Structure formats: C-alpha cells, structure tokens
Amino acid sequence: MTGLLTSTSVVTHRTCPLCEATCGLTVTAAAAADGGPPAISVRGDGDDPFSRGYLCPKGVALGQLHADPDRLRTPLIRRGTTWTEVGWDEAFAEAGRLLAPLLREHGRDSVAVYLGNPTVHNHAASLYTRVLVQALGTGYRFSASTVDQMPKQVASGLMYGTELSIAIADLDRTDYLLILGANPLVSNGSLLTAPDLPGRLRALRRRGGRLVVVDPRRTRTAEAADEHLAIRPGTDALLLAGLAHTLLAEGLADLWQAAPHVTGLDELRAALAPFTAEAVAAATRIEAGTVRRLARELAAAPSAAVYGRIGTTTTEFGTAASWLVDVVNTLTGNLDRPGGVLWPEPATGSPNTTGEPGRGRGVRVPGSRRTRVRQLASVFGEFPVGTLAEEIDTPGPGRLRGLITFAGNPVLSTPNSARLGAALASLDAMVSIDAYLNETTRHAHVLLPAASPLARSHYDLVFTGFAIRNTAKYSPPSLPLGEGELDESDVLLRLACTALGGGLSADELDDLTAADTARRLAADPSSPAYGADPVELLAAVAHRRRQDRLLDLLLRGGPYGDGFGAKPEGLSLDALLAAPHGLDLGPLRPRLPGVLRTPSGKVELAPPQLLAEAQRLAEHLDGLRAAPDGGLLLVGRRQLRSNNSWMHNVPLLAGGSNRCTLQLHPADAERLGITDGGPVTVRSRVGELLATAEITDTVTPGVVSLPHGWGHDGPGTRAAVAAREPGVNSNLLTDELPMDPLSGTAVLNGIPVEVLPG
Ligand SMILES: Nc1nc2c(c(=O)[nH]1)N[C@H]1C(S)=C(S)[C@@H](COP(=O)(O)OP(=O)(O)OC[C@H]3O[C@@H](n4cnc5c(=O)[nH]c(N)nc54)[C@H](O)[C@@H]3O)O[C@H]1N2
Ligand SMILES: Nc1nc2c(c(=O)[nH]1)N[C@H]1C(S)=C(S)[C@@H](COP(=O)(O)OP(=O)(O)OC[C@H]3O[C@@H](n4cnc5c(=O)[nH]c(N)nc54)[C@H](O)[C@@H]3O)O[C@H]1N2
Ligand code: SF4
Ligand SMILES: [Mo]
C-alpha cells in the first residue's frame, strides 16, 4: 500500500469503481484512537485531470460500503437454509466437490457462468474472470451485456470490425448533441465515460451548443436540454431511420472526412426508403416536421453527435437503433470528426489497436453456437441471459446443472426473474462470488466474499475504451484487506484451479496467464514490444504480482507503452505510480482508416445482417401503422443514489428520493382511478406486482415507469438497511421471450402492462 502517511491518517487517490464516469477520489483513512477500524472519508480529487474534483453521492458512500457489517467477509457454505462460515480452503474444496461430478459426468457445458456489471469495473475482475471461464471450459457464458449494451457492440462490430469499436460522442467539443434513451444527469453516462456529465452538458449549452433529448419521460437531462421529445417507447430505431431517410432524401448527406473510407451507401439508401418522416411520425409520436427539422439541424451544425443508450438498446430493435445512430453520425459528416464521434485509443490497447491497422477479420454475427431450448445464436461467445432460466428448468439432455455467478444479481436484473429465481433453487451446484448475500447469491451452495473496493488496486481496462478523452490512472489499494480476506485475483485463480481439477496452483496458473499475455504482445505488429522475446518481457515485470503484473505488460506493450525500454518516455505502471492523480493523454483523435478491422478495410454502412434488420423494422412499422395505439407501456428509470440492484444497503444512500414508485401520468391515473401514493397492481404477460403510485406529468401519457434493481424483501438475504425500504422488482414484469435477435438482448423497456388500483 502506498499513500501519504501522517501520524494518524493515510491519504490515497483512486478511481471510483461504481459507475462508468471513473471519477477521481481522495480517500482519507484516519486511525481510530482505540485501534478499531479507521474512519474513512471520501472526497472528489481536485487534482484528477479528468474529473477535477467531481463526484456523486455514491462515491462518498464507498466508506460506508467498506464498513457495512452486512458486507461479506468470510466464505459461506449453505446446507438447506443454514449458512456456515468456513475457511477458504474448505470453501474451495466444497466448490470442487460440487462441481467436479457435474463436469465429469455431464460435460463442461453443464455448468454456466454469469458475469455481472461490476466485473468490468476493475482490472482484477476483468482479467481473471477470463481465466476462470477458460478453465471451466463451458460454452454457457452469460453476462449483463445482454440486458445492456450488446446491441451497440453488434452494430459497431459489423460496421467497424470489432465489437469494442464503439464510436464515442466528443462531448467537450460538439456543437449539437442528440441524446436518445439516456439520462446522464442521473446515470452519469454510459458508453460515454466522462466525469461530471452535468457540468459538461452545461458547458455545451454555454458555448452555444444545442442539446436535444428523446425520452418518454421528462428526465433531469431533458429538463436541462433545449428541447425534449417524448417518444413512444420502443420506436427510436424508426425515428433514427426517419432522420437518415430525410438526410438522404433532402440531399443533406455529406460524409466529409469519412467519405473515402465508407462503403454501402447505395444499399443503405434503398433499405431506408420506407422510413419517410411522415411514415415514422405516427408510430413514434414525433411529428414529421420535427423529424425533418432535427435532420436539417444535425446536418447544418458545425459538428454534431447522436448518442443512444439503455432506452434504445434494450428494445426489440436495439441493434437497428444502435446502427442507425452511427448511420446518422456518418451521413452528417460527424464520423471520425472532432465534435462528432471518435474512437478512443486506450493505453492498454484494444482489438482496434492491435494487429494490422485498417483491416481485419471482422466479426461473426450471428455466432456459431445455439442454445439448447430456443436455438438462439451466441453473440461474441455468450448466450442471451434471457435464456438462462429455461436452460436450467427445461428437462432433457444438456440441461444446465451448475452455475457460477460473479458480481451479478440476475434474479433482480434480468427478465422474468421469478422464473430465474425458481430455476436457481433447483441447481445441483451454484458458486457465487459477491459482496452480499442477496436475492441471487442466496441460492448458492458456496458463497465467496468479494473484498471492499477500497482494499484493491484499480485500473479501468474497460472504460478507458469508451471515454471522451484518452486517460490512464492506476490506483493502489487505499486500505489493507481485512483479516482473512482474499483479493479477487486469488479467489478467481483458485476457483479456476478447482475447475481444472487440481494439479495447478494459483501462482502457476497466473504465470501461464502472464506468459500468454507476453507472447501475444511479442507477436502483435502494432505493439512496441513486437518481435521481443516473451521471456524478456516477463522478466521486466517479474517484480509485480497478479493483475498488476498483467497490467504492466499491457501498458508497456500498448499504444503509448515504453516497449519495455525501447521508448523510455512511454507508459508503464511505474509511470502511473508516479502520477497518482492520473494522466491525461489528450483528446480523441481521428483514427480512420487505421481503426478499422473489417475484411473490406471500409466502414460498412450496410452489412447484410443490418439490412435484414431494416427490413424487419419496415415490417414492424407497417404493423404499428395498422394496429391501434393500445395500452400502457412500462419503461425503467435510474436513480442518482442507486446502483442497479446494490448499494441499497448503504445508509448514506437509503431513503429520500430513492423511491421505487410506479410513475404514471395524471390523465392515466384519473382514467384508472389511481391516487397518488396509493397501491397499484401492475400486470404483464409474465407476472404481477404491487407498487406505490406516483402521479407525475414527467411521464408521457400511456407510459408508466418503475426503476429496476429493487425488491429486497425476499427471504434469506442479508441486507438489513435495504430490507427497510425494499421496493419491488420490476423484472417480475419483463418478459424473457421477446429479444433483439442479433444481439440476444432482452427487451426491458416498452413492456405492455395493465395497471389497476389496489
Ligand atoms: N428492467 C431493467 N432491468 C435492468 C436494467 C434496466 O435498465 N431495466 N439495466 C440492466 C443493466 S444496464 C445492467 S448493467 C444490469 C446489472 O445486472 P447485474 O450485474 O446482474 O446486477 P448488479 O445489480 O449490478 O449486481 C452487482 C452484484 O455484484 C456485487 N458486487 C459489487 N461489487 C463487487 C465486486 O467488486 N466483486 C464481486 N464479486 N461482486 C461485487 C453486488 O453485491 C451485486 O450483487 O441490470 C440490467 N437490468
Ligand atoms: N445512479 C445510477 N447510475 C447508473 C446506474 C444506476 O443504476 N444508478 N447504472 C449504470 C449502468 S449499469 C448503466 S448501463 C448506465 C445506463 O445509463 P442510461 O442509459 O443513461 O440510464 P437510464 O437512466 O436507465 O436511462 C435510460 C432512459 O431511457 C428512457 N427510455 C425508456 N424507454 C425508452 C425508449 O423506448 N426510447 C427512448 N428514447 N428512451 C427510453 C428512460 O425513460 C430513461 O430515462 O447507468 C449507469 N449509471
Ligand atoms: S459519478 Fe459517482 S458513482 Fe460514478 S464514478 Fe463518479 S463518484 Fe463514482
Ligand atoms: Mo449497465
């Protein structure tokens, strides 16, 4: 542990791991006079070049999270409903005892893995979950991606050649920002890593820029915008197609700097023919004149960026919407333009910074494997999480019998969660690694605790790839691990060794992992370590352990790396250790054509899979125009002091505005006889729940909204604070059957529901 040591307190600087904004924090741990646990205070780090002191209430709450008595600190084994604290050796032995027979008798595919959202929020978890999954050798991989951003990855993969090549809105320089289905003033941004979104959006308007928000709710972000358009849920792809059609029909399309690198314009034009402004207007509830004006404004702005998030991806046309966002960015000349959308160049590398620049193998969509029950295709090596329950509870050969969950709570966060909860209860073996005994992990037979975020090192391997500036920051642990606690690298490696059936130690498996990383760098023509002897690369980082050794390899062999001495001014972990507030590596730069990894070496505006989606969208449009505008549609919403399904047990964040209410419009409330604060029953195809009504004109008529991640009143969990205001689980209502087909992503917005008083 490094840090500024005074007589009574240790001060460290670190990156907040809770959301994608990656704020810099200053953590002060003051020793208690009686030798008890230190008093922890968390502030914004004014010297962090990216966040400049910004933080939100969740960052402040990390101290209370660390101290939370309900946070798990000891491995647990469950027999029936009784949990017993055990040592680590016994816990891994029990995991092996349960998993080994399944793997042996039913094959590697009988045990699934589910990786939850916090996996991507620190480098130990990102690096060593890969090792665990490989050791397990299962094809049944699930993650929160298929209730989140997978559509954007599919669209970007098809257009640019890798699923991580997401073009990022150049927020600080744009003149016009069109936001669809995101509420960054509350979520603090997603696939748009930028600390202080509220300040950056204010700055956009202060410099004369225009902000337009498309959302069925008048969100905080909509309130702060120049214009708010209350769209009908689930129809963003149609609006975007209408914008693209208008640009082409009115001769406004001009690709500028991207023009020489783009292919497929003619096919695109033909595919967009049905989506006139008039045709999409009734379906989206956005007037044709407004559609045309938006298109003209986007084309006329010196620079503009269209940005879509959860409200656009978790719908039946998530991939089409994600594609059309970039189609509009391209047609308005904003692809690869400062102030438009650009690709980051992360310091630890990305699939679009490695290999031969400008060309590659592209992506394979749909994937090559199929689920057992519904025969749905894999996507980038994983299966849709909406199929997890049926793969467990449908009898027959090949049924899933075991599950490992890491940092996930799918019983609250995935569709038709009642079915999933029941399915988990039937498993022969379930092992979870988590910070809490919650709605999901209560089904585990072995529950392995995750250490406090303050007691581990941190580097943002993932979100540096989606950030509006190129940055690099390493955080050492702020506090030591508690007695008996293990770093997640050790937990994951030891579990991986267990899955391999013994014979290897965690250190040996880690050495193999590091050697593999070194070999890849030495073989990569884009790496400054190209052609080196991997043994020498490993020797150069031999003084480091675990994730920090792997990180040092990636940094030194990455796009800014020191090449293990070849470029002495370049980056290394030492360079980051010397800059505890982090390094700014500059604004995003145009990267065409080098960023591309498509087989054609071009931006693919009209890949066949997406043209087929346009066809499906056209049929959907016909259907919407033919059908009467029916009942109520349920959408979600995020809350500032909440973090998906967790952090509800931290007293600082509990209560107040964090209310799990069903919002509905006064006109709907009156029609249905519902009173503010009164009970309402909400029913969908898959389930029913009782919620508290909140009547508000911030939701558009015909739309109701319930936040996700609540429902902490189930049996067998351990979260005393959260249980006091449990809320209800909105995913009791969401349906696992409809899906965005190419991405396997669940539909979590625009769910048809019936709402009744009482
Ligand atoms: N209806 C509806 N459903 C949604 C969404 C929606 O908008 N509407 N959003 C979806 C989205 S975008 C996401 S990302 C998912 C999230 O879905 P999940 O990832 O399944 O759920 P989280 O609530 O993020 O749960 C994270 C879990 O990780 C644990 N944890 C926290 N930190 C660590 C750590 O460092 N290590 C380990 N091992 N465990 C840790 C927490 O205790 C918690 O149990 O939910 C999705 N579900
Ligand atoms: N405070 C807080 N911050 C978070 C999280 C959290 O739980 N709490 N979760 C984090 C995670 S995992 C993620 S992925 C990000 C997500 O970041 P965002 O996408 O910004 O999150 P949301 O607030 O869910 O915003 C989605 C918006 O889409 C709207 N919407 C719903 N349906 C539609 C539709 O059909 N069309 C349009 N145009 N809009 C629609 C909703 O009303 C909502 O305002 O937030 C991250 N940050
Ligand atoms: S916005 Fe809040 S939760 Fe997100 S990184 Fe910053 S302090 Fe952490
Ligand atoms: Mo997410």
Coordinates of N, CA and C in Angstrom, one line a residue, residues 289-378:
G289 N -42.7 17.1 -39.3 CA -42.0 18.4 -39.4 C -40.8 18.4 -38.4
T290 N -41.0 17.8 -37.2 CA -39.9 17.8 -36.2 C -38.8 16.9 -36.7
V291 N -39.2 15.7 -37.2 CA -38.2 14.8 -37.7 C -37.3 15.5 -38.8
R292 N -38.0 16.2 -39.7 CA -37.2 16.9 -40.8 C -36.3 18.0 -40.2
R293 N -36.9 18.7 -39.3 CA -36.1 19.8 -38.7 C -34.9 19.3 -38.0
L294 N -35.1 18.2 -37.2 CA -33.9 17.6 -36.5 C -32.8 17.2 -37.5
A295 N -33.2 16.6 -38.6 CA -32.3 16.1 -39.6 C -31.5 17.3 -40.1
R296 N -32.3 18.4 -40.4 CA -31.6 19.6 -41.0 C -30.7 20.2 -40.0
E297 N -31.1 20.3 -38.7 CA -30.2 20.9 -37.7 C -28.9 20.1 -37.5
L298 N -29.1 18.7 -37.5 CA -27.9 17.9 -37.4 C -26.9 18.1 -38.6
A299 N -27.5 18.2 -39.8 CA -26.7 18.4 -40.9 C -26.0 19.8 -40.9
A300 N -26.7 20.8 -40.4 CA -26.2 22.1 -40.5 C -25.2 22.5 -39.4
A301 N -25.3 21.8 -38.3 CA -24.4 22.1 -37.2 C -22.9 21.9 -37.6
P302 N -22.0 22.8 -37.1 CA -20.6 22.6 -37.5 C -20.1 21.3 -37.1
S303 N -20.5 20.8 -35.9 CA -20.3 19.4 -35.5 C -21.5 18.9 -34.7
A304 N -21.8 17.6 -34.8 CA -22.9 17.1 -34.0 C -22.7 15.7 -33.7
A305 N -23.3 15.2 -32.6 CA -23.1 13.8 -32.2 C -24.5 13.3 -31.8
V306 N -24.9 12.1 -32.3 CA -26.1 11.4 -31.8 C -25.6 10.3 -30.9
Y307 N -26.3 10.2 -29.7 CA -25.9 9.3 -28.7 C -27.1 8.5 -28.2
G308 N -27.1 7.2 -28.2 CA -28.2 6.4 -27.7 C -27.8 5.5 -26.7
R309 N -28.6 5.3 -25.7 CA -28.2 4.3 -24.6 C -29.4 3.4 -24.2
I310 N -29.5 3.0 -22.9 CA -30.3 1.9 -22.5 C -31.7 2.0 -23.1
G311 N -32.3 3.2 -23.2 CA -33.7 3.2 -23.8 C -33.7 2.9 -25.2
T312 N -32.6 2.9 -25.9 CA -32.5 2.5 -27.3 C -32.0 1.0 -27.5
T313 N -31.2 0.5 -26.5 CA -30.6 -0.8 -26.7 C -31.5 -1.9 -26.2
T314 N -32.2 -1.7 -25.1 CA -33.0 -2.8 -24.5 C -34.4 -2.8 -25.1
T315 N -34.5 -2.9 -26.4 CA -35.7 -2.9 -27.1 C -35.6 -3.9 -28.2
E316 N -36.7 -4.2 -28.8 CA -36.7 -5.3 -29.9 C -35.9 -4.9 -31.1
F317 N -35.6 -3.6 -31.2 CA -34.8 -3.1 -32.4 C -33.5 -2.4 -31.9
G318 N -33.0 -3.0 -30.8 CA -31.8 -2.4 -30.2 C -30.6 -2.3 -31.2
T319 N -30.3 -3.4 -31.9 CA -29.2 -3.3 -32.8 C -29.5 -2.4 -34.0
A320 N -30.7 -2.4 -34.5 CA -31.0 -1.4 -35.6 C -30.9 0.0 -35.1
A321 N -31.3 0.3 -33.9 CA -31.2 1.7 -33.4 C -29.8 2.0 -33.2
S322 N -29.0 1.1 -32.7 CA -27.5 1.4 -32.5 C -26.8 1.7 -33.8
W323 N -27.2 0.9 -34.8 CA -26.6 1.1 -36.1 C -27.0 2.4 -36.7
L324 N -28.3 2.7 -36.6 CA -28.8 4.0 -37.2 C -28.3 5.2 -36.5
V325 N -28.0 5.1 -35.2 CA -27.3 6.2 -34.6 C -26.0 6.6 -35.3
D326 N -25.2 5.5 -35.7 CA -24.0 5.8 -36.4 C -24.2 6.1 -37.8
V327 N -25.3 5.6 -38.4 CA -25.6 6.0 -39.8 C -25.8 7.5 -39.8
V328 N -26.6 8.0 -38.9 CA -26.9 9.5 -38.9 C -25.6 10.2 -38.6
N329 N -24.8 9.7 -37.7 CA -23.5 10.4 -37.5 C -22.6 10.4 -38.7
T330 N -22.7 9.3 -39.5 CA -21.9 9.2 -40.7 C -22.5 10.2 -41.8
L331 N -23.8 10.1 -42.0 CA -24.4 10.9 -43.1 C -24.2 12.4 -42.8
T332 N -24.1 12.8 -41.6 CA -24.0 14.2 -41.3 C -22.5 14.7 -41.2
G333 N -21.6 13.7 -41.6 CA -20.2 14.1 -41.7 C -19.5 14.1 -40.3
N334 N -20.2 13.5 -39.4 CA -19.6 13.6 -38.0 C -18.9 12.3 -37.5
L335 N -18.7 11.3 -38.4 CA -18.0 10.1 -38.1 C -16.5 10.5 -38.2
D336 N -15.8 10.2 -37.1 CA -14.3 10.5 -37.0 C -14.0 12.0 -37.1
R337 N -14.9 12.8 -36.7 CA -14.6 14.2 -36.7 C -14.6 14.8 -35.3
P338 N -13.7 15.6 -34.9 CA -13.7 16.3 -33.6 C -15.0 17.0 -33.4
G339 N -15.7 16.8 -32.3 CA -17.0 17.4 -32.1 C -18.1 16.4 -32.6
G340 N -17.7 15.4 -33.3 CA -18.7 14.4 -33.7 C -18.5 13.1 -32.9
V341 N -18.3 12.0 -33.5 CA -18.0 10.8 -32.8 C -16.6 10.2 -33.2
L342 N -15.9 9.7 -32.3 CA -14.5 9.3 -32.5 C -14.2 8.1 -31.7
W343 N -13.1 7.4 -32.0 CA -12.7 6.2 -31.3 C -11.6 6.5 -30.3
P344 N -11.8 6.1 -29.1 CA -10.7 6.2 -28.1 C -9.5 5.3 -28.5
E345 N -8.4 5.6 -27.9 CA -7.2 4.8 -28.1 C -6.6 4.5 -26.7
P346 N -7.2 3.4 -26.0 CA -6.8 3.2 -24.6 C -5.4 2.7 -24.5
A347 N -4.8 3.1 -23.3 CA -3.4 2.8 -23.1 C -3.1 1.3 -23.0
T348 N -4.1 0.5 -22.6 CA -3.8 -0.9 -22.5 C -4.2 -1.6 -23.8
G349 N -4.5 -0.9 -24.8 CA -4.8 -1.5 -26.1 C -6.2 -2.0 -26.2
S350 N -6.6 -2.3 -27.4 CA -8.0 -2.7 -27.7 C -7.9 -3.5 -29.0
P351 N -8.9 -4.3 -29.3 CA -8.8 -5.1 -30.6 C -8.6 -4.2 -31.8
N352 N -9.0 -2.9 -31.7 CA -8.7 -2.0 -32.8 C -7.4 -1.2 -32.8
T353 N -6.6 -1.6 -31.8 CA -5.2 -1.0 -31.8 C -4.2 -2.1 -32.0
T354 N -4.6 -3.3 -32.1 CA -3.7 -4.4 -32.3 C -3.8 -5.0 -33.7
G355 N -2.9 -5.8 -34.0 CA -2.9 -6.5 -35.4 C -2.5 -5.4 -36.4
E356 N -3.0 -5.8 -37.7 CA -2.6 -4.9 -38.8 C -3.6 -3.7 -38.8
P357 N -3.2 -2.5 -38.8 CA -4.1 -1.4 -38.8 C -4.9 -1.3 -40.1
G358 N -6.2 -1.0 -40.0 CA -7.0 -0.8 -41.2 C -7.8 -1.9 -41.8
R359 N -7.5 -3.1 -41.3 CA -8.1 -4.3 -41.9 C -8.1 -5.4 -40.9
G360 N -9.1 -6.3 -41.0 CA -9.1 -7.4 -40.1 C -10.1 -8.5 -40.5
R361 N -10.4 -9.4 -39.5 CA -11.3 -10.5 -39.8 C -12.7 -10.1 -39.7
G362 N -13.0 -8.9 -39.1 CA -14.4 -8.5 -38.8 C -15.0 -9.4 -37.7
V363 N -16.3 -9.3 -37.6 CA -16.9 -10.1 -36.5 C -17.9 -11.1 -37.2
R364 N -18.2 -12.2 -36.4 CA -19.1 -13.2 -36.9 C -20.4 -13.0 -36.1
V365 N -21.4 -12.6 -36.9 CA -22.7 -12.3 -36.3 C -23.8 -12.9 -37.3
P366 N -24.7 -13.8 -36.8 CA -24.7 -14.4 -35.5 C -23.6 -15.3 -35.2
G367 N -23.4 -15.6 -33.9 CA -22.3 -16.5 -33.5 C -22.6 -18.0 -33.9
S368 N -21.6 -18.8 -33.7 CA -21.7 -20.2 -34.3 C -22.5 -21.2 -33.4
R369 N -22.7 -20.8 -32.2 CA -23.4 -21.8 -31.3 C -24.8 -21.5 -31.0
R370 N -25.6 -22.5 -30.6 CA -27.0 -22.3 -30.4 C -27.4 -22.7 -29.0
T371 N -28.4 -22.0 -28.4 CA -28.8 -22.5 -27.1 C -29.6 -23.8 -27.3
R372 N -29.7 -24.6 -26.2 CA -30.4 -25.9 -26.3 C -31.9 -25.7 -26.6
V373 N -32.5 -24.9 -25.8 CA -34.0 -24.8 -25.8 C -34.6 -24.0 -27.0
R374 N -34.2 -22.8 -27.1 CA -34.8 -21.9 -28.1 C -33.9 -21.9 -29.4
Q375 N -32.8 -22.5 -29.4 CA -31.9 -22.5 -30.6 C -31.5 -21.1 -30.9
L376 N -31.3 -20.2 -29.9 CA -30.9 -18.9 -30.2 C -29.3 -18.8 -30.3
A377 N -28.9 -17.9 -31.2 CA -27.4 -17.9 -31.5 C -26.6 -17.2 -30.4
S378 N -25.4 -17.7 -30.3 CA -24.5 -17.0 -29.4 C -24.1 -15.6 -30.0

